[in-house]
Short mmCIF file of C-alpha atoms in Angstrom, two decimals:
data_model
loop_
_atom_site.label_atom_id
_atom_site.label_comp_id
_atom_site.label_asym_id
_atom_site.label_seq_id
_atom_site.Cartn_x
_atom_site.Cartn_y
_atom_site.Cartn_z
CA UNK S 6 0.00 0.00 0.00
CA UNK S 7 2.96 2.27 0.65
CA UNK S 8 3.84 1.94 -3.05
CA UNK S 9 0.44 3.23 -4.14
CA UNK S 10 1.03 6.53 -2.34
CA UNK S 11 4.71 6.87 -3.26
CA UNK S 12 5.81 9.79 -5.42
CA UNK S 13 7.39 9.08 -8.86
CA UNK S 14 10.96 9.97 -7.72
CA UNK S 15 10.59 7.55 -4.82
CA UNK S 16 9.38 4.84 -7.17
CA UNK S 17 12.33 5.44 -9.49
CA UNK S 18 14.72 5.26 -6.54
CA UNK S 19 13.02 2.08 -5.35
CA UNK S 20 13.34 0.59 -8.83
CA UNK S 21 17.02 1.48 -9.06
CA UNK S 22 17.61 0.07 -5.58
CA UNK S 23 15.81 -3.13 -6.48
CA UNK S 24 17.80 -3.55 -9.71
CA UNK S 25 21.09 -2.79 -7.96
CA UNK S 26 20.35 -5.30 -5.21
CA UNK S 27 19.49 -8.00 -7.77
CA UNK S 28 22.57 -7.19 -9.81
CA UNK S 29 24.88 -7.38 -6.78
CA UNK S 30 23.22 -10.61 -5.65
CA UNK S 31 23.83 -12.17 -9.06
CA UNK S 32 27.44 -10.97 -9.22
CA UNK S 33 28.04 -12.34 -5.72
CA UNK S 34 26.30 -15.59 -6.66
CA UNK S 35 28.50 -16.17 -9.72
CA UNK S 36 31.65 -15.15 -7.82
CA UNK S 37 31.02 -17.64 -5.00
CA UNK S 38 29.97 -20.24 -7.52
CA UNK S 39 33.41 -19.98 -9.19
CA UNK S 40 35.17 -20.00 -5.80
CA UNK S 41 33.22 -23.07 -4.60
CA UNK S 42 33.88 -24.91 -7.86
CA UNK S 43 37.63 -24.30 -7.50
CA UNK S 44 37.52 -25.25 -3.83
CA UNK S 45 35.63 -28.50 -4.45
CA UNK S 46 37.95 -29.39 -7.33
CA UNK S 47 41.14 -28.72 -5.35
CA UNK S 48 39.86 -30.59 -2.30
CA UNK S 49 39.46 -33.59 -4.57
CA UNK S 50 42.95 -33.16 -6.05
CA UNK S 51 44.40 -32.86 -2.51
CA UNK S 52 42.97 -36.30 -1.77
CA UNK S 53 45.00 -37.59 -4.70
CA UNK S 54 41.99 -38.28 -6.90
CA UNK S 55 41.12 -36.89 -10.31
CA UNK S 56 38.37 -34.25 -9.96
CA UNK S 57 36.54 -35.44 -13.07
CA UNK S 58 37.07 -37.97 -15.79
CA UNK S 59 39.13 -37.06 -18.86
CA UNK S 60 36.36 -38.35 -21.14
CA UNK S 61 33.95 -35.82 -19.63
CA UNK S 62 36.43 -32.98 -20.25
CA UNK S 63 37.13 -34.06 -23.83
CA UNK S 64 33.43 -34.47 -24.58
CA UNK S 65 32.89 -30.83 -23.64
CA UNK S 66 35.99 -29.61 -25.48
CA UNK S 67 34.82 -31.40 -28.59
CA UNK S 68 31.32 -29.97 -28.37
CA UNK S 69 32.37 -26.46 -27.39
CA UNK S 70 35.55 -26.33 -29.44
CA UNK S 71 35.79 -28.55 -32.46
CA UNK S 72 32.11 -28.25 -33.28
CA UNK S 73 32.25 -24.45 -32.99
CA UNK S 74 35.14 -24.04 -35.45
CA UNK S 75 32.92 -23.79 -38.59
CA UNK S 76 30.67 -21.13 -37.03
CA UNK S 77 33.51 -19.06 -35.57
CA UNK S 78 35.60 -19.43 -38.73
CA UNK S 79 32.81 -18.52 -41.11
CA UNK S 80 31.51 -15.49 -39.19
CA UNK S 81 35.02 -14.14 -38.69
CA UNK S 82 35.87 -14.76 -42.36
CA UNK S 83 32.90 -12.70 -43.53
CA UNK S 84 33.57 -9.96 -41.00
CA UNK S 85 37.23 -9.80 -42.02
CA UNK S 86 36.14 -9.62 -45.63
CA UNK S 87 33.69 -6.78 -44.99
CA UNK S 88 36.07 -4.88 -42.77
CA UNK S 89 38.91 -5.01 -45.31
CA UNK S 90 36.60 -4.03 -48.15
CA UNK S 91 34.93 -1.08 -46.43
CA UNK S 92 38.02 0.36 -44.78
CA UNK S 93 40.05 -0.34 -47.93
CA UNK S 94 37.98 1.98 -50.12
CA UNK S 95 38.16 4.76 -47.53
CA UNK S 96 41.91 4.37 -47.09
CA UNK S 97 42.44 4.22 -50.86
CA UNK S 98 41.17 7.78 -51.14
CA UNK S 99 44.20 8.88 -49.14
CA UNK S 100 46.53 6.37 -50.81
CA UNK S 101 46.99 4.44 -47.56
CA UNK S 102 45.43 1.08 -48.43
CA UNK S 103 48.62 -0.63 -47.24
CA UNK S 104 47.27 -0.01 -43.73
CA UNK S 105 44.46 -2.57 -44.27
CA UNK S 106 46.43 -5.68 -43.20
CA UNK S 107 47.59 -4.07 -39.96
CA UNK S 108 44.18 -2.64 -39.23
CA UNK S 109 42.38 -5.95 -39.60
CA UNK S 110 45.12 -7.90 -37.80
CA UNK S 111 45.27 -5.59 -34.78
CA UNK S 112 41.50 -5.16 -34.58
CA UNK S 113 40.92 -8.90 -34.56
CA UNK S 114 43.80 -10.10 -32.38
CA UNK S 115 43.25 -7.46 -29.72
CA UNK S 116 39.54 -7.00 -29.78
CA UNK S 117 37.18 -8.46 -32.32
CA UNK S 118 38.47 -12.04 -32.37
CA UNK S 119 38.02 -12.71 -28.64
CA UNK S 120 34.85 -10.60 -28.42
CA UNK S 121 33.10 -12.21 -31.39
CA UNK S 122 34.12 -15.68 -30.27
CA UNK S 123 32.89 -14.88 -26.77
CA UNK S 124 29.51 -13.75 -28.06
CA UNK S 125 29.16 -16.76 -30.36
CA UNK S 126 30.13 -19.22 -27.65
CA UNK S 127 27.87 -17.57 -25.08
CA UNK S 128 24.97 -18.10 -27.48
CA UNK S 129 25.92 -21.54 -28.73
CA UNK S 130 27.53 -23.29 -25.78
CA UNK S 131 26.35 -21.18 -22.86
CA UNK S 132 22.74 -21.86 -23.82
CA UNK S 133 23.47 -25.58 -24.18
CA UNK S 134 25.17 -25.76 -20.75
CA UNK S 135 22.31 -23.93 -19.03
CA UNK S 136 19.61 -26.03 -20.71
CA UNK S 137 21.44 -29.29 -19.96
CA UNK S 138 22.17 -28.53 -16.30
CA UNK S 139 18.77 -26.89 -15.86
CA UNK S 140 16.99 -30.02 -17.07
CA UNK S 141 19.14 -32.14 -14.76
CA UNK S 142 18.26 -29.83 -11.88
CA UNK S 143 14.53 -30.00 -12.63
CA UNK S 144 14.67 -33.82 -12.91
CA UNK S 145 16.41 -34.07 -9.50
CA UNK S 146 19.51 -35.53 -11.19
CA UNK S 147 21.76 -32.89 -9.65
CA UNK S 148 20.33 -33.57 -6.20
CA UNK S 149 20.81 -37.30 -6.76
CA UNK S 150 24.49 -36.70 -7.57
CA UNK S 151 24.81 -34.62 -4.40
CA UNK S 152 22.96 -37.27 -2.41
CA UNK S 153 25.50 -39.91 -3.46
CA UNK S 154 28.24 -37.80 -1.87
CA UNK S 155 29.60 -36.64 -5.23
CA UNK S 156 30.31 -32.91 -5.42
CA UNK S 157 28.13 -31.62 -8.28
CA UNK S 158 30.35 -28.59 -8.80
CA UNK S 159 33.51 -30.55 -9.48
CA UNK S 160 31.62 -33.31 -11.30
CA UNK S 161 29.37 -31.21 -13.53
CA UNK S 162 30.74 -27.67 -13.56
CA UNK S 163 34.54 -28.05 -13.42
CA UNK S 164 34.92 -29.98 -16.72
CA UNK S 165 32.69 -27.50 -18.54
CA UNK S 166 34.50 -24.51 -17.07
CA UNK S 167 37.91 -25.92 -17.85
CA UNK S 168 36.87 -26.86 -21.39
CA UNK S 169 35.71 -23.33 -22.21
CA UNK S 170 38.67 -21.79 -20.37
CA UNK S 171 41.15 -23.60 -22.61
CA UNK S 172 39.14 -23.51 -25.80
CA UNK S 173 38.31 -19.82 -25.97
CA UNK S 174 41.90 -18.80 -26.86
CA UNK S 175 42.04 -21.55 -29.51
CA UNK S 176 38.77 -20.42 -31.05
CA UNK S 177 39.85 -16.76 -30.86
CA UNK S 178 42.95 -17.75 -32.82
CA UNK S 179 40.76 -19.48 -35.41
CA UNK S 180 38.70 -16.28 -35.62
CA UNK S 181 41.84 -14.13 -36.07
CA UNK S 182 43.28 -16.37 -38.76
CA UNK S 183 39.97 -16.54 -40.65
CA UNK S 184 39.56 -12.75 -40.59
CA UNK S 185 43.15 -12.04 -41.61
CA UNK S 186 42.92 -14.62 -44.38
CA UNK S 187 39.68 -13.04 -45.65
CA UNK S 188 41.24 -9.57 -45.65
CA UNK S 189 44.23 -10.93 -47.59
CA UNK S 190 41.83 -12.12 -50.29
CA UNK S 191 40.24 -8.67 -50.47
CA UNK S 192 43.63 -6.99 -50.58
CA UNK S 193 44.69 -9.26 -53.43
CA UNK S 194 41.48 -8.94 -55.42
CA UNK S 195 40.69 -5.24 -54.97
CA UNK S 196 43.93 -3.53 -54.03
CA UNK S 197 46.43 -5.69 -55.95
CA UNK S 198 48.39 -6.59 -52.84
CA UNK S 199 50.43 -9.79 -53.14
CA UNK S 200 50.22 -12.33 -50.30
CA UNK S 201 53.90 -12.05 -49.21
CA UNK S 202 53.58 -8.26 -49.07
CA UNK S 203 50.32 -8.60 -47.13
CA UNK S 204 52.01 -10.89 -44.61
CA UNK S 205 54.96 -8.52 -44.25
CA UNK S 206 52.58 -5.68 -43.46
CA UNK S 207 50.75 -7.82 -40.90
CA UNK S 208 54.03 -8.78 -39.23
CA UNK S 209 55.23 -5.18 -39.20
CA UNK S 210 52.11 -3.84 -37.54
CA UNK S 211 51.24 -6.66 -35.13
CA UNK S 212 52.94 -6.66 -31.74
CA UNK S 213 53.33 -9.68 -29.47
CA UNK S 214 51.56 -7.57 -26.86
CA UNK S 215 48.44 -7.43 -29.06
CA UNK S 216 48.37 -11.19 -29.35
CA UNK S 217 48.93 -11.76 -25.61
CA UNK S 218 46.21 -9.22 -24.77
CA UNK S 219 43.71 -11.06 -26.93
CA UNK S 220 44.69 -14.46 -25.58
CA UNK S 221 44.47 -13.37 -21.92
CA UNK S 222 41.10 -11.84 -22.55
CA UNK S 223 39.89 -15.05 -24.19
CA UNK S 224 40.80 -17.16 -21.15
CA UNK S 225 38.71 -14.89 -18.94
CA UNK S 226 35.80 -14.84 -21.40
CA UNK S 227 35.76 -18.63 -21.44
CA UNK S 228 35.71 -18.83 -17.66
CA UNK S 229 32.96 -16.22 -17.34
CA UNK S 230 30.71 -17.74 -20.01
CA UNK S 231 30.97 -21.23 -18.52
CA UNK S 232 30.47 -19.96 -14.96
CA UNK S 233 27.40 -17.90 -15.83
CA UNK S 234 25.88 -20.70 -17.95
CA UNK S 235 26.42 -23.37 -15.28
CA UNK S 236 25.28 -21.08 -12.47
CA UNK S 237 22.06 -20.30 -14.30
CA UNK S 238 21.56 -23.99 -15.05
CA UNK S 239 22.01 -25.13 -11.47
CA UNK S 240 19.76 -22.41 -10.06
CA UNK S 241 16.80 -23.18 -12.33
CA UNK S 242 13.43 -23.07 -10.63
CA UNK S 243 9.99 -23.70 -12.05
CA UNK S 244 10.15 -26.76 -14.30
CA UNK S 245 10.39 -26.64 -18.09
CA UNK S 246 9.39 -22.97 -18.24
CA UNK S 247 12.14 -22.21 -15.73
CA UNK S 248 14.71 -23.93 -17.95
CA UNK S 249 13.61 -21.76 -20.89
CA UNK S 250 13.75 -18.54 -18.85
CA UNK S 251 17.15 -19.42 -17.39
CA UNK S 252 18.59 -20.28 -20.81
CA UNK S 253 17.53 -16.92 -22.25
CA UNK S 254 18.79 -15.14 -19.17
CA UNK S 255 22.08 -17.07 -19.34
CA UNK S 256 22.78 -15.99 -22.93
CA UNK S 257 21.85 -12.36 -22.26
CA UNK S 258 23.90 -12.22 -19.05
CA UNK S 259 26.91 -13.95 -20.59
CA UNK S 260 26.98 -11.66 -23.66
CA UNK S 261 26.54 -8.53 -21.52
CA UNK S 262 29.21 -9.69 -19.09
CA UNK S 263 31.67 -10.48 -21.89
CA UNK S 264 31.20 -7.02 -23.43
CA UNK S 265 31.31 -5.35 -20.01
CA UNK S 266 34.42 -7.24 -18.98
CA UNK S 267 36.06 -6.41 -22.34
CA UNK S 268 35.42 -2.69 -21.80
CA UNK S 269 36.81 -2.86 -18.28
CA UNK S 270 39.84 -4.79 -19.49
CA UNK S 271 40.49 -2.21 -22.22
CA UNK S 272 40.18 0.69 -19.77
CA UNK S 273 42.70 -0.92 -17.40
CA UNK S 274 44.98 -1.96 -20.25
CA UNK S 275 45.07 1.44 -21.94
CA UNK S 276 45.70 3.10 -18.58
CA UNK S 277 48.91 1.10 -18.16
CA UNK S 278 49.85 0.79 -21.86
CA UNK S 279 48.42 3.87 -23.60
CA UNK S 280 49.85 3.13 -27.09
CA UNK D 29 23.58 -32.41 24.42
CA UNK D 30 23.41 -36.21 24.77
CA UNK D 31 25.04 -38.47 22.20
CA UNK D 32 22.49 -40.20 19.96
CA UNK D 33 22.21 -43.97 20.25
CA UNK D 34 19.97 -44.47 17.23
CA UNK D 35 20.79 -44.72 13.53
CA UNK D 36 18.88 -41.52 12.86
CA UNK D 37 17.63 -39.00 15.35
CA UNK D 38 15.78 -35.77 14.66
CA UNK D 39 15.34 -33.40 17.58
CA UNK D 40 12.80 -30.61 17.56
CA UNK D 41 13.27 -29.88 13.85
CA UNK D 42 11.50 -26.91 12.28
CA UNK D 43 11.48 -26.22 8.58
CA UNK D 44 9.69 -23.70 6.48
CA UNK D 45 9.63 -22.73 2.83
CA UNK D 46 9.12 -18.99 2.67
CA UNK D 47 5.87 -18.45 4.61
CA UNK D 48 4.80 -22.09 4.75
CA UNK D 49 5.78 -23.97 7.88
CA UNK D 50 6.36 -27.61 6.87
CA UNK D 51 7.90 -29.13 9.99
CA UNK D 52 7.07 -27.74 13.39
CA UNK D 53 9.24 -29.18 16.15
CA UNK D 54 9.43 -32.68 14.69
CA UNK D 55 11.27 -35.35 16.70
CA UNK D 56 11.94 -38.84 15.40
CA UNK D 57 14.23 -41.77 16.20
CA UNK D 58 15.10 -44.68 13.94
CA UNK D 59 16.81 -47.77 15.32
CA UNK D 60 19.35 -49.83 13.32
CA UNK D 61 17.84 -52.33 10.85
CA UNK D 62 14.40 -50.91 11.35
CA UNK D 63 12.10 -50.27 8.35
CA UNK D 64 10.30 -47.09 9.28
CA UNK D 65 7.51 -45.84 7.06
CA UNK D 66 6.46 -42.22 7.37
CA UNK D 67 2.87 -41.66 6.35
CA UNK D 68 1.24 -38.37 5.61
CA UNK D 69 -0.76 -36.41 3.13
CA UNK D 70 0.76 -35.11 -0.11
CA UNK D 71 2.73 -31.98 0.69
CA UNK D 72 2.86 -32.72 4.41
CA UNK D 73 6.68 -32.74 4.46
CA UNK D 74 7.57 -36.45 4.16
CA UNK D 75 10.11 -35.89 1.38
CA UNK D 76 11.45 -32.90 3.27
CA UNK D 77 12.31 -35.19 6.21
CA UNK D 78 14.33 -37.45 3.89
CA UNK D 79 16.15 -34.48 2.38
CA UNK D 80 16.93 -33.11 5.82
CA UNK D 81 18.45 -36.43 6.90
CA UNK D 82 20.50 -36.43 3.71
CA UNK D 83 21.58 -32.84 4.34
CA UNK D 84 20.46 -31.50 0.96
CA UNK D 85 18.12 -29.22 2.94
CA UNK D 86 19.01 -27.39 6.15
CA UNK D 87 16.40 -26.98 8.88
CA UNK D 88 15.42 -23.61 10.29
CA UNK D 89 16.13 -25.02 13.77
CA UNK D 90 16.69 -28.32 15.55
CA UNK D 91 19.30 -31.07 15.20
CA UNK D 92 19.53 -34.11 12.96
CA UNK D 93 21.91 -36.96 13.70
CA UNK D 94 22.99 -39.84 11.54
CA UNK D 95 24.86 -42.16 13.89
CA UNK D 96 27.15 -39.78 15.79
CA UNK D 97 27.30 -37.17 13.02
CA UNK D 98 25.22 -34.08 13.45
CA UNK D 99 24.16 -33.55 9.84
CA UNK D 100 23.08 -29.98 10.49
CA UNK D 101 26.57 -28.93 11.57
CA UNK D 102 28.76 -30.78 9.09
CA UNK D 103 30.96 -28.93 6.60
CA UNK D 104 30.58 -29.78 2.91
CA UNK D 105 33.50 -32.23 2.75
CA UNK D 106 32.44 -34.19 5.84
CA UNK D 107 28.82 -34.16 4.74
CA UNK D 108 29.78 -35.66 1.38
CA UNK D 109 31.66 -38.46 3.18
CA UNK D 110 28.70 -39.15 5.48
CA UNK D 111 26.31 -39.26 2.51
CA UNK D 112 28.29 -42.20 1.13
CA UNK D 113 26.74 -44.25 3.97
CA UNK D 114 23.23 -43.25 2.95
CA UNK D 115 21.40 -44.39 -0.19
CA UNK D 116 18.50 -42.45 -1.62
CA UNK D 117 15.77 -43.56 -4.01
CA UNK D 118 13.85 -40.61 -5.42
CA UNK D 119 10.16 -40.56 -6.27
CA UNK D 120 10.92 -40.17 -9.99
CA UNK D 121 14.10 -42.26 -9.70
CA UNK D 122 16.41 -39.36 -10.70
CA UNK D 123 18.59 -41.54 -12.92
CA UNK D 124 21.10 -39.60 -15.00
CA UNK D 125 19.36 -39.46 -18.36
CA UNK D 126 22.54 -39.34 -20.45
CA UNK D 127 23.96 -42.54 -18.89
CA UNK D 128 22.97 -46.13 -19.42
CA UNK D 129 21.59 -48.31 -16.62
CA UNK D 130 24.98 -49.84 -15.82
CA UNK D 131 26.72 -46.44 -15.98
CA UNK D 132 24.16 -45.06 -13.54
CA UNK D 133 24.78 -47.86 -11.07
CA UNK D 134 28.54 -47.65 -11.57
CA UNK D 135 28.71 -43.90 -10.96
CA UNK D 136 29.15 -43.91 -7.15
CA UNK D 137 31.78 -46.65 -7.42
CA UNK D 138 33.71 -44.79 -10.12
CA UNK D 139 33.61 -41.48 -8.30
CA UNK D 140 34.00 -42.50 -4.69
CA UNK D 141 36.07 -45.68 -4.57
CA UNK D 142 39.44 -46.86 -5.85
CA UNK D 143 38.06 -50.04 -7.38
CA UNK D 144 39.34 -51.20 -10.76
CA UNK D 145 37.13 -51.31 -13.85
CA UNK D 146 36.69 -55.07 -13.62
CA UNK D 147 35.72 -54.88 -9.93
CA UNK D 148 33.21 -52.12 -10.67
CA UNK D 149 31.70 -54.12 -13.54
CA UNK D 150 31.39 -57.16 -11.29
CA UNK D 151 29.61 -55.22 -8.52
CA UNK D 152 27.31 -53.49 -11.01
CA UNK D 153 26.35 -56.86 -12.54
CA UNK D 154 25.67 -58.29 -9.06
CA UNK D 155 23.45 -55.36 -8.05
CA UNK D 156 21.55 -55.38 -11.33
CA UNK D 157 21.00 -59.10 -10.96
CA UNK D 158 19.65 -58.54 -7.44
CA UNK D 159 16.98 -56.20 -8.79
CA UNK D 160 16.39 -58.29 -11.91
CA UNK D 161 17.71 -55.73 -14.36
CA UNK D 162 20.77 -57.53 -15.72
CA UNK D 163 19.31 -57.71 -19.23
CA UNK D 164 18.71 -53.96 -19.40
CA UNK D 165 22.19 -52.78 -18.45
CA UNK D 166 22.85 -51.06 -21.78
CA UNK D 167 19.53 -49.25 -21.99
CA UNK D 168 19.07 -45.55 -21.30
CA UNK D 169 16.61 -44.48 -18.55
CA UNK D 170 14.18 -43.13 -21.15
CA UNK D 171 13.85 -46.66 -22.53
CA UNK D 172 12.71 -48.05 -19.16
CA UNK D 173 9.28 -48.27 -17.56
CA UNK D 174 8.56 -46.61 -14.20
CA UNK D 175 9.03 -49.87 -12.27
CA UNK D 176 12.30 -50.65 -14.04
CA UNK D 177 13.63 -47.19 -13.24
CA UNK D 178 12.76 -47.67 -9.58
CA UNK D 179 14.67 -50.98 -9.56
CA UNK D 180 17.73 -49.35 -11.13
CA UNK D 181 17.50 -46.50 -8.62
CA UNK D 182 17.37 -49.09 -5.85
CA UNK D 183 20.45 -50.85 -7.24
CA UNK D 184 22.28 -47.52 -7.45
CA UNK D 185 21.31 -46.62 -3.88
CA UNK D 186 22.65 -49.96 -2.60
CA UNK D 187 25.83 -50.08 -4.63
CA UNK D 188 28.03 -48.51 -1.94
CA UNK D 189 26.52 -50.82 0.71
CA UNK D 190 24.96 -48.02 2.77
CA UNK D 191 23.86 -48.35 6.39
CA UNK D 192 20.71 -46.35 5.73
CA UNK D 193 18.45 -46.18 2.71
CA UNK D 194 15.86 -43.45 2.18
CA UNK D 195 12.95 -44.17 -0.15
CA UNK D 196 10.69 -41.43 -1.41
CA UNK D 197 7.35 -42.84 -2.60
CA UNK D 198 8.91 -46.08 -3.93
CA UNK D 199 5.67 -47.46 -5.34
CA UNK D 200 3.91 -44.27 -6.42
CA UNK D 201 2.65 -44.35 -9.99
CA UNK D 202 3.20 -48.09 -10.41
CA UNK D 203 0.57 -50.74 -11.03
CA UNK D 204 -0.29 -52.90 -7.96
CA UNK D 205 1.72 -55.90 -9.13
CA UNK D 206 4.90 -53.95 -9.89
CA UNK D 207 4.38 -51.97 -6.66
CA UNK D 208 4.35 -55.28 -4.74
CA UNK D 209 7.49 -56.40 -6.58
CA UNK D 210 9.28 -53.21 -5.57
CA UNK D 211 8.09 -53.58 -1.96
CA UNK D 212 9.27 -57.20 -1.80
CA UNK D 213 12.57 -56.12 -3.29
CA UNK D 214 12.99 -53.44 -0.63
CA UNK D 215 12.27 -55.95 2.14
CA UNK D 216 14.58 -58.62 0.72
CA UNK D 217 17.46 -56.26 0.01
CA UNK D 218 17.28 -54.42 3.32
CA UNK D 219 17.10 -57.71 5.25
CA UNK D 220 19.89 -59.29 3.26
CA UNK D 221 22.20 -56.28 3.59
CA UNK D 222 21.04 -55.46 7.16
CA UNK D 223 20.22 -51.92 6.05
CA UNK D 224 17.99 -49.51 7.94
CA UNK D 225 15.34 -47.89 5.79
CA UNK D 226 13.08 -44.88 6.01
CA UNK D 227 10.26 -44.78 3.48
CA UNK D 228 8.02 -41.81 2.83
CA UNK D 229 4.75 -42.81 1.24
CA UNK D 230 1.01 -42.36 1.23
CA UNK D 231 0.35 -45.73 -0.43
CA UNK D 232 -1.23 -47.73 2.39
CA UNK D 233 -0.75 -51.23 0.96
CA UNK D 234 2.88 -50.57 0.28
CA UNK D 235 3.37 -49.02 3.72
CA UNK D 236 1.94 -52.00 5.61
CA UNK D 237 3.98 -54.43 3.51
CA UNK D 238 7.30 -52.69 4.09
CA UNK D 239 7.07 -51.30 7.62
CA UNK D 240 8.38 -52.71 10.84
CA UNK D 241 7.28 -49.40 12.39
CA UNK D 242 5.04 -46.62 11.15
CA UNK D 243 4.87 -42.91 11.90
CA UNK D 244 2.15 -40.47 10.96
CA UNK D 245 3.20 -36.94 10.00
CA UNK D 246 0.53 -34.32 10.43
CA UNK D 247 0.84 -30.54 10.64
CA UNK D 248 4.62 -30.71 10.92
CA UNK D 249 4.77 -33.20 13.77
CA UNK D 250 4.80 -36.98 14.24
CA UNK D 251 1.43 -37.56 15.86
CA UNK D 252 1.51 -41.36 16.08
CA UNK D 253 4.26 -43.98 16.05
CA UNK D 254 3.59 -47.70 16.31
CA UNK D 255 4.14 -51.16 14.86
CA UNK D 256 1.91 -51.79 11.80
CA UNK D 257 -0.64 -53.93 13.65
CA UNK D 258 -0.94 -51.37 16.49
CA UNK D 259 -1.00 -48.52 14.00
CA UNK D 260 -4.02 -50.08 12.31
CA UNK D 261 -5.90 -50.01 15.62
CA UNK D 262 -4.95 -46.40 16.40
CA UNK D 263 -7.60 -44.32 18.13
CA UNK D 264 -6.09 -41.09 16.84
CA UNK D 265 -8.82 -39.51 14.63
CA UNK D 266 -6.28 -38.23 12.07
CA UNK D 267 -4.69 -41.68 11.71
CA UNK D 268 -8.09 -43.35 11.59
CA UNK D 269 -9.29 -41.00 8.84
CA UNK D 270 -6.05 -41.38 6.88
CA UNK D 271 -6.23 -45.18 7.05
CA UNK D 272 -9.89 -45.31 6.07
CA UNK D 273 -9.56 -42.67 3.34
CA UNK D 274 -12.76 -41.06 4.59
CA UNK D 275 -13.65 -37.45 3.76
CA UNK D 276 -15.15 -37.06 7.25
CA UNK D 277 -12.67 -36.15 9.93
CA UNK D 278 -10.06 -33.68 11.13
CA UNK D 279 -7.77 -33.89 8.07
CA UNK D 280 -10.12 -32.10 5.69
CA UNK D 281 -11.74 -29.87 8.29
CA UNK D 282 -12.69 -26.66 6.51
CA UNK D 283 -11.09 -27.71 3.23
CA UNK D 284 -14.06 -29.73 2.03
CA UNK D 285 -16.46 -26.87 2.76
CA UNK D 286 -14.27 -24.48 0.79
CA UNK D 287 -14.15 -26.88 -2.19
CA UNK D 288 -17.95 -27.45 -2.09
CA UNK D 289 -18.63 -23.69 -1.94
CA UNK D 290 -16.55 -23.18 -5.12
#
C-alpha cells in the first residue's frame, strides 16, 4: 500500500535500488559459484583423486571447441572480408590502403576475435550448458548426484568450465586467422596486394603484446561464459518454463558480461599501456 | 547435548519454505535395521524429512543426527563423506538421463572408490541381478518403464553398501503388481544387507507391507508412532481417517467446505 502513495521519484529510486540489489546478488552468486567450484575441485585433487574424468572434459571440449570451429571461422571470415573491403575503399582515397592488413590484424587479435568468439560461444555453448544442467536440476539428477556424496560442482561444472577456459583462446585464434585470411583475399582482389607483401605488413604492424592481450582476454571470457551458464543452469526453478527462462537469461547475461568485462579490461589496459 | 544412540535422530526440527511452515518441532528416532515408514498427506513434508536427513536441505532449527554425526553442523566435505553411507531412491528415480543403466549404477563406485574397472563391472552386474535388471544394463533411462527405473535407482542406492536407505514414494505411480514387486525387493534387500530404511509414502498397501514401524506426519509433527498392527488399531482420529480414506474427519476440516462452496 505504501507503493500506491509513493511519489514518482521515490518509485524510481526504489526501482534502481531493487535492480542494484538484484545485480549485486547475481554478481556475488556467480563469484562464490566460481570460488566453490575451484575449492571443491582442489579438495578432490588434494585427496590424490582426479576431480573429473578425462572423457567428460574431452566431450565438452569437442562440443564447445571442435564443433564451434565452422561457425567461428565462417563469421570471422565474412567480417574480415567486410572490414577489409569497407576500410580499404576509404583508405584508398588517401593512398593508404597498405594499412588494411595491420588494421584488420590488430583489430581482430586485440579486440574483435576474442569478443566475437565470446559472443558466439555464449549463445551456442552457454545456452546448451544452461539447458542441460537446468533439465538435470529439474529432474532431480543434480540432487541425486549430491545425495551420493559426489560434489556436483567438481563433477558437472569443473569440466565444462575448464573446457571453455582452454578452448576460448584456440577459437579466438581461429577467428583471427579466418579474418586475416579473408582480408588478404580482399587486398589481393581489390587492391592488388600480393600475399607475401600482405604478410609482411601484418608482421610489421602486429605486436606480441596485441596477441597476448587477446589471448588473456579469451581465457577470462571462457571462464565467465561457462560460470554464468552453469550457475544459471544449477539455479533453475519452475520446471520446463524455468529452464527456458534461465537459458535466455544465461545468454543475455553472458553476452553482456563479456562485453562489459572487455570494456573494463580495455580501460585498465590502456591506462597502463596507452599506445 | 546427549550423544544419539539411534541410527537416525531428529530433535525438535522446524522447517519452512518462505511463509509455509512444513515441519514444526518434529522429533523422530530410527533404530538400526528398522524399516520405518512415514505416512502423511501429499505436501505434508515427508520428502522434506528425507532431504533433511541427507543434508540437501538445512532446517530452520533443531538437530539431525545420523549415527554420531550431526548432519546440520557438518561442513561440505564431511557431509559428502557421510552421505556415502546413505542411499536415496527418489520418487521419480532421478537416474542420470545421459547414462545407461549400468553407468548409472557404476557412478558412485567410479567417483567415490578406488576399485578397478573389472571390480566395478562385477559389482554393477551383481546389483543389477539382485533387482532383476541384468538384461537392461545397456539401456538408457528413457527406454525403461517406471518400475524398471525404480529398480535401477534401488540398485544404485545400494551399490556402496549403505547403512541407511531413504525411499521417497517407492511405489507411487506403479501398477499394484509392480508396486508389490518393488516392496518385496525393498524388504529382501534391506534384510539381506542389514540396512535400515526410512520410506516416505502415502500408499497404504505398500506401507503396511514394508514397515516394521510406522509414523504419521501431520501438521509438521509426528502424531503417532507404532508397529503396523498397532497402528491399524490407532484411536487417533487423524490416523483413523487417513487409514480409512474417509472425507469425514479432522484432516479435511474446513477444506471440504471451501471446495464445495466453489
